Coordinates of C-alpha atoms in Angstrom, one line a residue:
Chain A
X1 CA -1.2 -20.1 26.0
X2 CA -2.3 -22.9 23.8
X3 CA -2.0 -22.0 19.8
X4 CA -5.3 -22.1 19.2
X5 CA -6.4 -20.1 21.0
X6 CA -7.2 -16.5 20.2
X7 CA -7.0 -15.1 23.0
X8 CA -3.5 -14.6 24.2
X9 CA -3.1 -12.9 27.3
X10 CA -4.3 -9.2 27.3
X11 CA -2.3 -6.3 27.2
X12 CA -2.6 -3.9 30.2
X13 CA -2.3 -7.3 32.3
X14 CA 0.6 -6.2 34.9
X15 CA 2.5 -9.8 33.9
X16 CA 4.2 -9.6 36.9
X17 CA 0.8 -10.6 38.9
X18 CA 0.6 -7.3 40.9
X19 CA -1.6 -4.9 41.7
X20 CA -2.8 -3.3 38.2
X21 CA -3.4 0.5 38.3
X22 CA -6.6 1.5 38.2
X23 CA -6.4 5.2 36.8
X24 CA -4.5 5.6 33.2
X25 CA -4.1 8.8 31.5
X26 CA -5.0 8.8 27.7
X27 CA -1.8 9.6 25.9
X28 CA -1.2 10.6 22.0
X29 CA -0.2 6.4 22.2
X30 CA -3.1 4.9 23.3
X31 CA -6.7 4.7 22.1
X32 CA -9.7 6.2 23.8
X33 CA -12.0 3.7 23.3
X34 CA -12.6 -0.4 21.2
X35 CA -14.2 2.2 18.4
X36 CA -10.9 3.8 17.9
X37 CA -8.9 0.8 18.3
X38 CA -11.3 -1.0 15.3
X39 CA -11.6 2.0 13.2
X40 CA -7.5 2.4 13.3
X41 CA -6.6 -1.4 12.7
X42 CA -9.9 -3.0 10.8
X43 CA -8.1 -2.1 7.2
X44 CA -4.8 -3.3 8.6
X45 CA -6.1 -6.4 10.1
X46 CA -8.1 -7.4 7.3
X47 CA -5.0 -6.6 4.2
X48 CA -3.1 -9.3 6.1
X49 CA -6.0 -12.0 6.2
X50 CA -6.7 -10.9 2.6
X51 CA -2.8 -11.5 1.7
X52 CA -3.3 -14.9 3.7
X53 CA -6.4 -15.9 2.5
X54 CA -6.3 -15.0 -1.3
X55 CA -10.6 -14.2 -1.4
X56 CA -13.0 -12.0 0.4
X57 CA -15.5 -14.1 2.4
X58 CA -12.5 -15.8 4.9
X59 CA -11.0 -12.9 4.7
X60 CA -14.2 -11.4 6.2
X61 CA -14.6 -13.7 8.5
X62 CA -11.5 -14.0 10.2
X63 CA -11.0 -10.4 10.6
X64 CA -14.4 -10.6 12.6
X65 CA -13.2 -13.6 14.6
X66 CA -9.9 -11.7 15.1
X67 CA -11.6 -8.4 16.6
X68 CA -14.5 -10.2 18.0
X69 CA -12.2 -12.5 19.8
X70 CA -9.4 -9.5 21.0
X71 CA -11.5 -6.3 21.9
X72 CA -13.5 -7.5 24.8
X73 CA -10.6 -8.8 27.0
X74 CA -8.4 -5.4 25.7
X75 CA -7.9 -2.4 27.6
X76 CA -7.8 0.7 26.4
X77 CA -5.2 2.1 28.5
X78 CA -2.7 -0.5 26.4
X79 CA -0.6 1.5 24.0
X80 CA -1.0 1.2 20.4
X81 CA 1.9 -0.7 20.4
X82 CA 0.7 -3.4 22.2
X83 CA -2.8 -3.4 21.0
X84 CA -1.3 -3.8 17.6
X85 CA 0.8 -6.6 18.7
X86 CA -2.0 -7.9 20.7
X87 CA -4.3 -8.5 17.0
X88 CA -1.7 -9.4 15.4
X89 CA -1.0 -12.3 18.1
X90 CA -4.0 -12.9 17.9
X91 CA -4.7 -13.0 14.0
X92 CA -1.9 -15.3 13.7
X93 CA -3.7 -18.2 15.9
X94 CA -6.7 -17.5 14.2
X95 CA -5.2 -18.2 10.6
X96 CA -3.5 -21.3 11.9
X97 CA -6.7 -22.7 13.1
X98 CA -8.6 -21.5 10.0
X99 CA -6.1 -23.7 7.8
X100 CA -5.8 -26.6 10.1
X101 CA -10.0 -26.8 10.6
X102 CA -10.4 -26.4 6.5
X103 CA -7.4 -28.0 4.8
X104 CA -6.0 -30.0 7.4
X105 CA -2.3 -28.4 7.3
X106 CA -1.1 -24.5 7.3
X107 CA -1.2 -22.8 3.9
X108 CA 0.0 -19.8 5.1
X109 CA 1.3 -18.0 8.3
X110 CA 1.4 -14.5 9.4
X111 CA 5.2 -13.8 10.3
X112 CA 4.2 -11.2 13.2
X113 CA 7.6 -9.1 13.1
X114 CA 7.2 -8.5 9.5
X115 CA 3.3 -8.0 9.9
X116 CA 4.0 -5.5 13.2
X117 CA 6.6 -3.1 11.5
X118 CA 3.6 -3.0 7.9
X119 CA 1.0 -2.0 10.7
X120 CA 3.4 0.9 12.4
X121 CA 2.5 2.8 8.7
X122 CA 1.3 5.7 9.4
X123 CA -1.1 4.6 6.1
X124 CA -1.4 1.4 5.7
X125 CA -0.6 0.2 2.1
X126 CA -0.4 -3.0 0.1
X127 CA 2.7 -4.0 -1.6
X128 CA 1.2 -6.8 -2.6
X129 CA 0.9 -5.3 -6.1
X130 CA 4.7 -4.6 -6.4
X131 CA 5.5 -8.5 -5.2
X132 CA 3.1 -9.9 -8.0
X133 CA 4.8 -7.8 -10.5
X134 CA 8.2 -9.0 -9.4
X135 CA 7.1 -12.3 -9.2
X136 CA 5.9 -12.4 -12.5
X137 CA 8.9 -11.0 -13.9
X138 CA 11.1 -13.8 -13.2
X139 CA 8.9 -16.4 -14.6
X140 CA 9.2 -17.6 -18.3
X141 CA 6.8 -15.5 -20.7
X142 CA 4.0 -18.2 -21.2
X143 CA 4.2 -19.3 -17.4
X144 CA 3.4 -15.3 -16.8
X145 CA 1.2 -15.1 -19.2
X146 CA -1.1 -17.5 -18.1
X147 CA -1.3 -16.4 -14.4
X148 CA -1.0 -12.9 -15.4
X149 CA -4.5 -13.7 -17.3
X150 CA -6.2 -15.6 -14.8
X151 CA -5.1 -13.5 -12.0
X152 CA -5.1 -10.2 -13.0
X153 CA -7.2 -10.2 -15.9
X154 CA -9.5 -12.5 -13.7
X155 CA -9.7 -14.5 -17.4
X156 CA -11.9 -17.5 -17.3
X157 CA -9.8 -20.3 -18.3
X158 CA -11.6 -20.8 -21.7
X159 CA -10.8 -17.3 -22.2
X160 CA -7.0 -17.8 -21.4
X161 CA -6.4 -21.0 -23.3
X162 CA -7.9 -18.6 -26.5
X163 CA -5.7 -15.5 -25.6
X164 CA -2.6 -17.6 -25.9
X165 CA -3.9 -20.0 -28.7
X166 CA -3.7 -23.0 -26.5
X167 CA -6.3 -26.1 -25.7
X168 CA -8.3 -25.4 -22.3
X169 CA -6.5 -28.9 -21.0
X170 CA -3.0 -27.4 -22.0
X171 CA -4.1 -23.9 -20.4
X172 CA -4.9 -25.8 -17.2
X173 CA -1.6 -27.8 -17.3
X174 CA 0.5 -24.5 -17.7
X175 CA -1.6 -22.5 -14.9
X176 CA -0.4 -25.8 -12.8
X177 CA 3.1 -25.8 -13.6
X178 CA 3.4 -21.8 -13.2
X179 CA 2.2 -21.9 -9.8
X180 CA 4.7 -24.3 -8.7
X181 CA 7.0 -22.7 -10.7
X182 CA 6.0 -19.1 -8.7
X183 CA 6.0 -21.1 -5.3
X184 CA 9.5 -22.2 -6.4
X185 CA 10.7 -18.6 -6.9
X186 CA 8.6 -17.5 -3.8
X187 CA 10.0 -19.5 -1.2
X188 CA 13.3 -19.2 -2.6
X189 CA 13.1 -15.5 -2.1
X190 CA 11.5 -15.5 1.9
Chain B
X1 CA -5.5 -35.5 -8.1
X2 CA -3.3 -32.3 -6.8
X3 CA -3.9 -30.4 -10.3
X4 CA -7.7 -30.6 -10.1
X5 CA -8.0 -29.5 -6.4
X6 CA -5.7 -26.2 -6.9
X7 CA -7.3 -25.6 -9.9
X8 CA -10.9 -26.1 -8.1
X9 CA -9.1 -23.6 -5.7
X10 CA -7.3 -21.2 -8.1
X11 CA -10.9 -20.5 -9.8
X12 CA -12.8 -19.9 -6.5
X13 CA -9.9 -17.2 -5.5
X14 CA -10.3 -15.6 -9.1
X15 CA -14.0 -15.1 -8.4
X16 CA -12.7 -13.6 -5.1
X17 CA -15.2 -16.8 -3.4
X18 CA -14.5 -18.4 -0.4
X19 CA -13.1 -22.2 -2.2
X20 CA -14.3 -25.3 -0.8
X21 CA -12.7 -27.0 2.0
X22 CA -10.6 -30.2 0.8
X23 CA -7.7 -32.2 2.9
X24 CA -5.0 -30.5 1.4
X25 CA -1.8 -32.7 1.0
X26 CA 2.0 -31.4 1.3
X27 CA 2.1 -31.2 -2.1
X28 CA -0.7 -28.8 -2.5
X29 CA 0.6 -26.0 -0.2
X30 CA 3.4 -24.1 -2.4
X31 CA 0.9 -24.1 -5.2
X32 CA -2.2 -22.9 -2.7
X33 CA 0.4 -20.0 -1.2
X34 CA 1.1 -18.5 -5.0
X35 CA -2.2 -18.6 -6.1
X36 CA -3.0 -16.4 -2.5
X37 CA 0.3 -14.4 -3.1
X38 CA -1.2 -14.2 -7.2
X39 CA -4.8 -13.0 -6.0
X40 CA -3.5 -10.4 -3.3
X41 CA -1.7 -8.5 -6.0
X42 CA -4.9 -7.6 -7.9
X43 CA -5.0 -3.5 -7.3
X44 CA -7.8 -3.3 -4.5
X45 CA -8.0 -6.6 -3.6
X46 CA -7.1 -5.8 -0.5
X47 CA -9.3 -3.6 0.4
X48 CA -12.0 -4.0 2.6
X49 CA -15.7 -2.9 2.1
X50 CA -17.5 0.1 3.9
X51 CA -20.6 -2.5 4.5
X52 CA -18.0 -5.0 5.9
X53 CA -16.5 -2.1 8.3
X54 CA -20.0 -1.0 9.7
X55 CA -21.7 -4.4 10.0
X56 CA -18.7 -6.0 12.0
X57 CA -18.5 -2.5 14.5
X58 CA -22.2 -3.3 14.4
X59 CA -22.3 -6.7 15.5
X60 CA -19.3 -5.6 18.0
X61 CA -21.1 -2.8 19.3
X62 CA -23.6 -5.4 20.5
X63 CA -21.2 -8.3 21.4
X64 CA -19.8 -5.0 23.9
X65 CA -23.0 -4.1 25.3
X66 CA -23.8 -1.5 23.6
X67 CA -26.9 -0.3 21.7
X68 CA -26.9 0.0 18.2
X69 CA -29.7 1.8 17.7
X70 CA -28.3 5.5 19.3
X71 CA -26.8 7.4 16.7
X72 CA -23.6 6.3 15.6
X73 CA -20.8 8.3 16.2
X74 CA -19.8 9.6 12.4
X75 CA -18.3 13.0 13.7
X76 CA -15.6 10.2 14.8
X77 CA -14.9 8.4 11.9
X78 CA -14.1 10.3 8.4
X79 CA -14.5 8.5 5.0
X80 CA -10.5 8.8 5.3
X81 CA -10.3 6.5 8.3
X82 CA -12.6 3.9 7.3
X83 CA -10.6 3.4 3.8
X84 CA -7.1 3.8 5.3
X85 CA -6.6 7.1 4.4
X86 CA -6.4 6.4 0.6
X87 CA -8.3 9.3 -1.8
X88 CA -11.9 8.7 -1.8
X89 CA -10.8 8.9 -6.1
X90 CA -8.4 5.5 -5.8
X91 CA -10.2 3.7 -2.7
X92 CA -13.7 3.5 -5.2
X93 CA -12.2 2.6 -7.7
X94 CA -9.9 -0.3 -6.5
X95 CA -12.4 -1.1 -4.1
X96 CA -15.8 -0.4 -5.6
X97 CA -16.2 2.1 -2.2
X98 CA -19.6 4.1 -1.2
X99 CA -17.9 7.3 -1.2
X100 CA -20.9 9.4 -0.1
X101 CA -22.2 6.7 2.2
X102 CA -22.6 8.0 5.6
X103 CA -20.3 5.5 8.3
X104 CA -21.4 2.9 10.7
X105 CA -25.1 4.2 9.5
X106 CA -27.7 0.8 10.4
X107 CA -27.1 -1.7 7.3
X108 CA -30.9 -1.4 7.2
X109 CA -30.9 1.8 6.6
X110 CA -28.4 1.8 3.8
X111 CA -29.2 3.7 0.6
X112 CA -27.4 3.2 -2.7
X113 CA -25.0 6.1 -3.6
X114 CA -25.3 7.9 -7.0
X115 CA -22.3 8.4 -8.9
X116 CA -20.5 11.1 -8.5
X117 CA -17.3 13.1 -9.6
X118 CA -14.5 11.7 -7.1
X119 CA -12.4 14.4 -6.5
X120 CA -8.7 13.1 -4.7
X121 CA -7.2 15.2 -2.1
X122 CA -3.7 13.6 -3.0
X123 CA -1.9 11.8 -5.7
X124 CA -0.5 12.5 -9.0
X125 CA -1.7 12.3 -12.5
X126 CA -1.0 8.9 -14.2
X127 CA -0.9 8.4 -17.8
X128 CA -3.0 5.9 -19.1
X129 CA -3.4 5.4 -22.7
X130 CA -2.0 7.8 -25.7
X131 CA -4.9 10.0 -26.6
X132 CA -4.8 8.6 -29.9
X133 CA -5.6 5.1 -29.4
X134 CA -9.2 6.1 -27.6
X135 CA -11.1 7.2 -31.1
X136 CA -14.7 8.9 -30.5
X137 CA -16.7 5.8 -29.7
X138 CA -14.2 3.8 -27.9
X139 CA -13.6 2.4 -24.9
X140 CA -10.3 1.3 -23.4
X141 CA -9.1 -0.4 -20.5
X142 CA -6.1 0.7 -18.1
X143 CA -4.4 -0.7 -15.2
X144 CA -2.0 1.1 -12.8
X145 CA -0.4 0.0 -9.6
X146 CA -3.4 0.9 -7.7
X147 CA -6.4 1.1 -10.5
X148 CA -8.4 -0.5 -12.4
X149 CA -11.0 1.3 -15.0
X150 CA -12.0 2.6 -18.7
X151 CA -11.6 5.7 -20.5
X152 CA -14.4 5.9 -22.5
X153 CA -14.8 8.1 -25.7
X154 CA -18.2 9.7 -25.9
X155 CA -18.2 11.6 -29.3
X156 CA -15.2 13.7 -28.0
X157 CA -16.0 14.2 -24.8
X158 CA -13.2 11.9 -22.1
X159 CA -14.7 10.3 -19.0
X160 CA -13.1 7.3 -16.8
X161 CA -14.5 4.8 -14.6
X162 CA -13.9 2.4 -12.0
X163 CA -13.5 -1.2 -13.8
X164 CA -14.2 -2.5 -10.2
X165 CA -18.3 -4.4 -9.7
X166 CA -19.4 -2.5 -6.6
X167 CA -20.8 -5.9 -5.2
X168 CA -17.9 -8.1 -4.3
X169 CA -15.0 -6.2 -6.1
X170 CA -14.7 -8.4 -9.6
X171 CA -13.4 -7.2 -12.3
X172 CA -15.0 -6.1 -15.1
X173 CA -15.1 -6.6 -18.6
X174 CA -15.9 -4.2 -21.8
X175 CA -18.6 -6.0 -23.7
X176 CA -18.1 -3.9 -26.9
X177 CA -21.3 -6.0 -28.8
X178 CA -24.0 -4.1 -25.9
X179 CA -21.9 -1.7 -25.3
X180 CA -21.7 -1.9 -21.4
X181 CA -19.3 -3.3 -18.9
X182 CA -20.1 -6.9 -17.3
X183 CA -18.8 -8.5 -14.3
X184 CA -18.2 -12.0 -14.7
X185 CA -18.8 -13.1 -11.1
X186 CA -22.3 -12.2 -10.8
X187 CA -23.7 -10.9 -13.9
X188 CA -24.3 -6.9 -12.7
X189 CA -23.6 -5.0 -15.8
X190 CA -23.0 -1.5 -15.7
X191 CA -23.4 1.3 -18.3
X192 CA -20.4 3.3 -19.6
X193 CA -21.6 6.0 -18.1
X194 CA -21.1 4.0 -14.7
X195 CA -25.2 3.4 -14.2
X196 CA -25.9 0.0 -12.8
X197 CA -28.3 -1.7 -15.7
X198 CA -28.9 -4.8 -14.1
X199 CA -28.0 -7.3 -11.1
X200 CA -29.0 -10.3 -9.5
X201 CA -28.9 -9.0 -6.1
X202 CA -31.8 -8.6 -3.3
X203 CA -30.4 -5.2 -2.3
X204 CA -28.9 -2.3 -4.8
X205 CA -25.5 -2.4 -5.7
X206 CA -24.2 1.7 -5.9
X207 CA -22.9 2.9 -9.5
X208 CA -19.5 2.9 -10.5
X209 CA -17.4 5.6 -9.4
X210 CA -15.8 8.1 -11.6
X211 CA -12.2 9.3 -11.6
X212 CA -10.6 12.4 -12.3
X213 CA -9.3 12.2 -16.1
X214 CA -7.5 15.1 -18.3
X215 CA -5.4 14.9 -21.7
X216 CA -2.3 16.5 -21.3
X217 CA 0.7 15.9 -24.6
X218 CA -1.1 13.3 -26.0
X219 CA -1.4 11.3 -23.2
X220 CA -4.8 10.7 -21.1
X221 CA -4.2 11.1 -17.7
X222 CA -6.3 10.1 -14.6
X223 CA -5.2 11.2 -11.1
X224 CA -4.4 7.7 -9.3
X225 CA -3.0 9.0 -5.7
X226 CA -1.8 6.0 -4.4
X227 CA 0.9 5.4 -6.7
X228 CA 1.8 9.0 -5.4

């Protein structure tokens, strides 16, 4: 399977190249039909292009490309296991190609075993909220500050630099170094 | 320069816009990845739209074959299932959601929802602000780990809000001079009563939606159930 591609091979495919079944009984593990399988992973699928992305519009999109790309070749019969695993596989080629087409080199990557045991929730939640806040606690005060305004307080810059009594070219130096500083503490902690 | 292009980047993610595309260089990345990990932490930002949901099943349902145009199967899907099975109360207002809109309906066929009285099915009651700090008049932002809104004074009497923009899901701000909430994104301003008072917008953008708010030892309260 190349990377790219976003398609990997479907689940419900006997990998073993034999005969395939043709009768499956619907079990409280498997999905009657592609509306259940959407309506049961859309949220899910989109929260980790969301936490990948950082904005709505990709985010968007590349759930679409993701569900677009996975449900035709997907077989109901697959259990939700593997249809899970299956858009997850196939959300992870997706973002790499988004990056790569875009920016040239991978932002970010979806770290499917992580990813797979978040979408096993029977609810699926966000603790995207919690990481921020812990995030934000080990950085120095004005370093917080400053991304704690512009990213949660979705403050314009102008209006940051005049919360914390700083010049707009000193506000934009500080967001600078506190997002290095974050990425610092981030990838020190994964 | 690195600094300019992240910051170019940083203020497309806070307007919760797609950026613009750039050769990114090695140097850029661990910047890029905290201003991502920064932006997912807003409450709601994560969660999808109801118009995203039933256009993309929409557009599947043809790429499968399928006509659209039969009546959609809504006995299926509950208002539950389509927000992940938050409370209607939370999911609006982290996520600006059409709680009365009917599921996978036509997008054509869409009709603004009126604001209504969210009532959660689960959750607790999360204090918010001390009683005393919302004098008859005011108006007073909160934040908890899964909400965003305003309490809002009216001679006495307590509401709360969604702080949310039921377009793309900025948020807003109090603009005490006209005494109405703005978002900054778009311009759509919003009464305190949650009315939409204006937008720039082809198609209707829904009111905002109300939560559940009581005053209980001198604190204000508002039932947030996903920090349940």
């Amino acid at each position: 399977m190349s990377e790219d591609s976003p398609t990997p091979s479907s689940p419900g495919d006997d990998p073993s190249g034999g005969e395939v079944p043709r009768l499956h009984s619907v079990g409280p593990d498997t999905y009657g039909n592609w509306r259940a399988i959407y309506l049961d992973n859309v949220e899910r699928v989109y929260r980790i292009m969301y936490a990948h992305v950082g904005n709505r519009a990709d985010a968007e999109d590349l759930t679409s490309e993701v569900f677009q790309a996975a449900l035709k070749p997907l077989r109901v019969s697959a259990s939700i296991g593997e249809v899970r695993a299956y858009l997850l596989a196939t959300a992870r080629t997706v973002l790499a190609a988004h990056w790569r087409r875009h920016y040239g080199l991978e932002v970010t990557s979806i770290d499917t075993e992580k990813e797979r045991a978040h979408m096993d929730e029977p609810e699926p939640h966000s603790d995207a909220s919690a990481r921020v806040r812990a995030l934000l606690d080990q950085l120095s005060d004005r370093y917080a500050e400053i991304l704690r305004l512009r990213f949660l307080e979705s403050c314009t810059i102008k209006e940051a630099a005049r919360a914390m009594h700083i010049s707009v070219g000193n506000a934009k130096v500080l967001q600078h170094r506190a997002l290095q500083r974050a990425a610092a503490i981030h990838e020190g902690a994964s | 320069m690195s600094s300019r292009r992240i910051a170019g980047f940083v203020e497309a993610l806070r307007r919760n816009r797609r950026p613009k595309r750039f050769d990114a260089k090695p140097e850029d990345v661990e910047a890029m990845r905290a201003a991502i990990e920064m932006t997912s932490g807003r409450p709601g930002a994560t969660l999808p739209s109801s118009d995203f949901i039933n256009d993309l099943h929409n557009r599947i349902a043809e790429q499968l074959d399928e006509p659209t145009s039969s009546p959609r199967p809504t006995s299926l899907i509950s208002r539950r299932a389509a927000i992940g099975g938050l409370s209607a109360a939370a999911a609006a207002a982290v996520a600006g959601a059409v709680v009365d809109r009917e599921l996978l309906r036509p997008s054509s066929t869409l009709r603004v929802a009126s604001s209504q009285e969210l009532v959660p099915d689960e959750g607790s009651w999360q204090p918010v602000v001390a009683e005393n700090e919302v004098a008859p008049g005011q108006v007073v932002r909160f934040t908890t780990a899964s909400t965003v809104g305003f309490v809002v004074n009216d001679g006495g009497q307590l509401s709360a809000i969604s702080g949310v923009c039921t377009h793309q899901g900025c948020l807003l701000r109090h603009n005490d001079a006209e005494g109405r909430l703005d978002c900054p994104c778009h311009r759509a301003s919003f009464s305190l009563q949650g009315d939409v008072l204006r937008h720039q917008f082809p198609q209707p953008i829904p009111a905002l939606p109300h939560l559940q708010v009581r005053t209980r030892d001198g604190q204000i309260e508002i039932n947030d159930a996903r920090t349940a």
